[in-house]
Coordinates of C-alpha atoms in Angstrom, one line a residue:
X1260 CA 89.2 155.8 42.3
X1261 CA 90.5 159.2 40.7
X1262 CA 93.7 160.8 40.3
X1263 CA 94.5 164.2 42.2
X1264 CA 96.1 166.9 40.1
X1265 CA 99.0 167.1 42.6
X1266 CA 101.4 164.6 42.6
X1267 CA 99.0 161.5 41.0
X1268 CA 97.8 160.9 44.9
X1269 CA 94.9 158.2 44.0
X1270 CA 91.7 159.3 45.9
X1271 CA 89.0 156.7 47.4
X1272 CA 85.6 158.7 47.4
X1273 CA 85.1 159.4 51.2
X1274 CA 81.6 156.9 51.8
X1275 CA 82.6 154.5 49.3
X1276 CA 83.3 150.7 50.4
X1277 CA 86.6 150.9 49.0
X1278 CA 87.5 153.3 51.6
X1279 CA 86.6 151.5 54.2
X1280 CA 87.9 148.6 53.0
X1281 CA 91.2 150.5 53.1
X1282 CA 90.6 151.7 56.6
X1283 CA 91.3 148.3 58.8
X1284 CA 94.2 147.9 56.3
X1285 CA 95.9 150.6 57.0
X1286 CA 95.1 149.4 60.8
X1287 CA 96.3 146.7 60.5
X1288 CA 99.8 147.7 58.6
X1289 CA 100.1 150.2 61.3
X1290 CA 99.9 147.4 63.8
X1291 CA 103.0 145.0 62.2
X1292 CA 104.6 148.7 62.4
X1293 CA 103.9 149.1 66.1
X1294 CA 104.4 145.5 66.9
X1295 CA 108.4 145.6 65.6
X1296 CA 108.6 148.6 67.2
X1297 CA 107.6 146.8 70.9
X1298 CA 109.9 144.0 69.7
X1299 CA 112.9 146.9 69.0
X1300 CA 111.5 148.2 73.2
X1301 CA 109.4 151.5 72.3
X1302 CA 106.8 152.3 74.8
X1303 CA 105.0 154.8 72.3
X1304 CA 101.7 152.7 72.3
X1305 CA 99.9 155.2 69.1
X1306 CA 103.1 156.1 67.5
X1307 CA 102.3 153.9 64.0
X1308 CA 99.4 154.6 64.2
X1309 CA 99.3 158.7 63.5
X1310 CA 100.9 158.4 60.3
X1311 CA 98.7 156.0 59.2
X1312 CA 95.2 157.9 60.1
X1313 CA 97.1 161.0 58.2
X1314 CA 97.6 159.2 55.0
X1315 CA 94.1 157.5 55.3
X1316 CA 92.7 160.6 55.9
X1317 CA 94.3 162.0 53.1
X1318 CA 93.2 159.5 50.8
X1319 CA 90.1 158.2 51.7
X1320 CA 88.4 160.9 53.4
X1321 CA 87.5 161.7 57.4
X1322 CA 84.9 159.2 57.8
X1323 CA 87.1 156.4 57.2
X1324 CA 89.9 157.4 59.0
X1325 CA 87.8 158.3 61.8
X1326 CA 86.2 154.9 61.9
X1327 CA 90.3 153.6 61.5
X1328 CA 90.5 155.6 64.7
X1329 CA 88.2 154.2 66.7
X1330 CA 89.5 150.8 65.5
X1331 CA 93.0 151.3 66.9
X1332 CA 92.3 152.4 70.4
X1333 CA 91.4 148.5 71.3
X1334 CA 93.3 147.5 69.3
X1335 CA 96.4 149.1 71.1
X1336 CA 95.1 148.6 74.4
X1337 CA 94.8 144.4 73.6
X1338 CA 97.4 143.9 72.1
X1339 CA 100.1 146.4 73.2
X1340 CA 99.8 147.9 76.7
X1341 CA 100.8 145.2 79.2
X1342 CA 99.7 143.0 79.9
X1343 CA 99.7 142.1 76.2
X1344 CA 97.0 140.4 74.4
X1345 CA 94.5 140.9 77.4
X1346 CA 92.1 143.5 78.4
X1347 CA 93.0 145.1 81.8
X1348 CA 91.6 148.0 84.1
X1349 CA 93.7 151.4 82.2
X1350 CA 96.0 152.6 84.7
X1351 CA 96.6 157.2 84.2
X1352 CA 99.4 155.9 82.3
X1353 CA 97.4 154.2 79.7
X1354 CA 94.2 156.4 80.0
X1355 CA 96.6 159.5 79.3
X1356 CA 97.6 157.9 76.3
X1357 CA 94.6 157.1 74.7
X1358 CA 93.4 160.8 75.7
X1359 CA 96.7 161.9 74.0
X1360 CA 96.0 159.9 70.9
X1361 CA 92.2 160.9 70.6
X1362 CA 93.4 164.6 70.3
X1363 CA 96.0 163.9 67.9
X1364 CA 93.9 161.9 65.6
X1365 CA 91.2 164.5 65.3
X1366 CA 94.2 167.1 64.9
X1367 CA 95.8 165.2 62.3
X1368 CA 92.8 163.7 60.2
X1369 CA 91.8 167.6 60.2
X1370 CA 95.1 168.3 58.9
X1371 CA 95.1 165.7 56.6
X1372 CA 91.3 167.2 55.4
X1373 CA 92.5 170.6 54.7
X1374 CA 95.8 169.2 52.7
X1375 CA 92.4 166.8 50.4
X1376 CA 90.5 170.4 50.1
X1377 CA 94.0 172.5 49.3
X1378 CA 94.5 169.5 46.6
X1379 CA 91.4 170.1 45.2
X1380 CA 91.3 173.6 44.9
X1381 CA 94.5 173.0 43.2
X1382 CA 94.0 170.0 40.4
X1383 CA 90.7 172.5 39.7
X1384 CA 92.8 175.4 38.6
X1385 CA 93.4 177.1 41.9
X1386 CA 91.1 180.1 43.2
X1387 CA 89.5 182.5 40.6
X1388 CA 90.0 186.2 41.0
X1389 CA 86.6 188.2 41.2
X1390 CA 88.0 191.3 40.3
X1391 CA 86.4 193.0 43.4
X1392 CA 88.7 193.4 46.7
X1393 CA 86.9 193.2 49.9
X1394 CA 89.1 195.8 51.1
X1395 CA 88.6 198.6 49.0
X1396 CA 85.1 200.8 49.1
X1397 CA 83.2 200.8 46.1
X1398 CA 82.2 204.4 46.6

């Protein structure tokens, strides 16, 4: 593990088993996340989970928060779209939301990839200026 330049975020390299060790972790924290927030009556079946695959991505890179991704959808569908704990035939209800969560997942872990690249750029002293503007003509 190495330390970012901005704001001491610890970075798992992206293919490294650390990383996805920290994948079905951050799962499975999301999960005790979602779960109170059944108990409490929320019927947003992905909301714990998006912040999670943000921070993962973040992190640990897009393969493992990809691969946390693909971990959550049956995961949410056993254990919290009714009837719980079961597998059942996905009603539009339930397909919509998956659909909805696939696109936001690969929205947010690109997000998150652009915010790792950014940091990077950044802890290794930001752009260098060439000299030479793309606009102007050197004639």
């Amino acid at each position: 593990m190495r330390r970012a330049g901005l704001f001491g975020v610890p970075w798992v390299r992206p293919w490294s088993w650390q990383a996805f060790l920290l994948g079905p972790v951050v799962v499975a924290m999301s999960a005790v996340l979602q779960g109170t927030c059944v108990a409490f009556g929320a019927k947003l079946y992905f909301a714990a989970f998006l912040p999670g695959l943000f921070v993962l991505a973040l992190v640990a890179g897009v393969p493992t928060a990809a691969l946390a991704a693909l971990l959550t959808i049956p995961l949410v569908w056993w254990a919290f779209m009714p009837p719980f704990f079961a597998f059942s035939a996905l009603t539009s209800e339930t397909a919509d939301a998956i659909n909805l969560f696939c696109l936001l997942a690969v929205l947010v872990i690109g997000l998150a990839d652009l915010c790792r690249e950014t940091m990077a750029i950044v802890s290794r002293g930001g752009l260098k200026h060439s000299g030479k503007s793309a606009a102007t003509n050197p004639q």
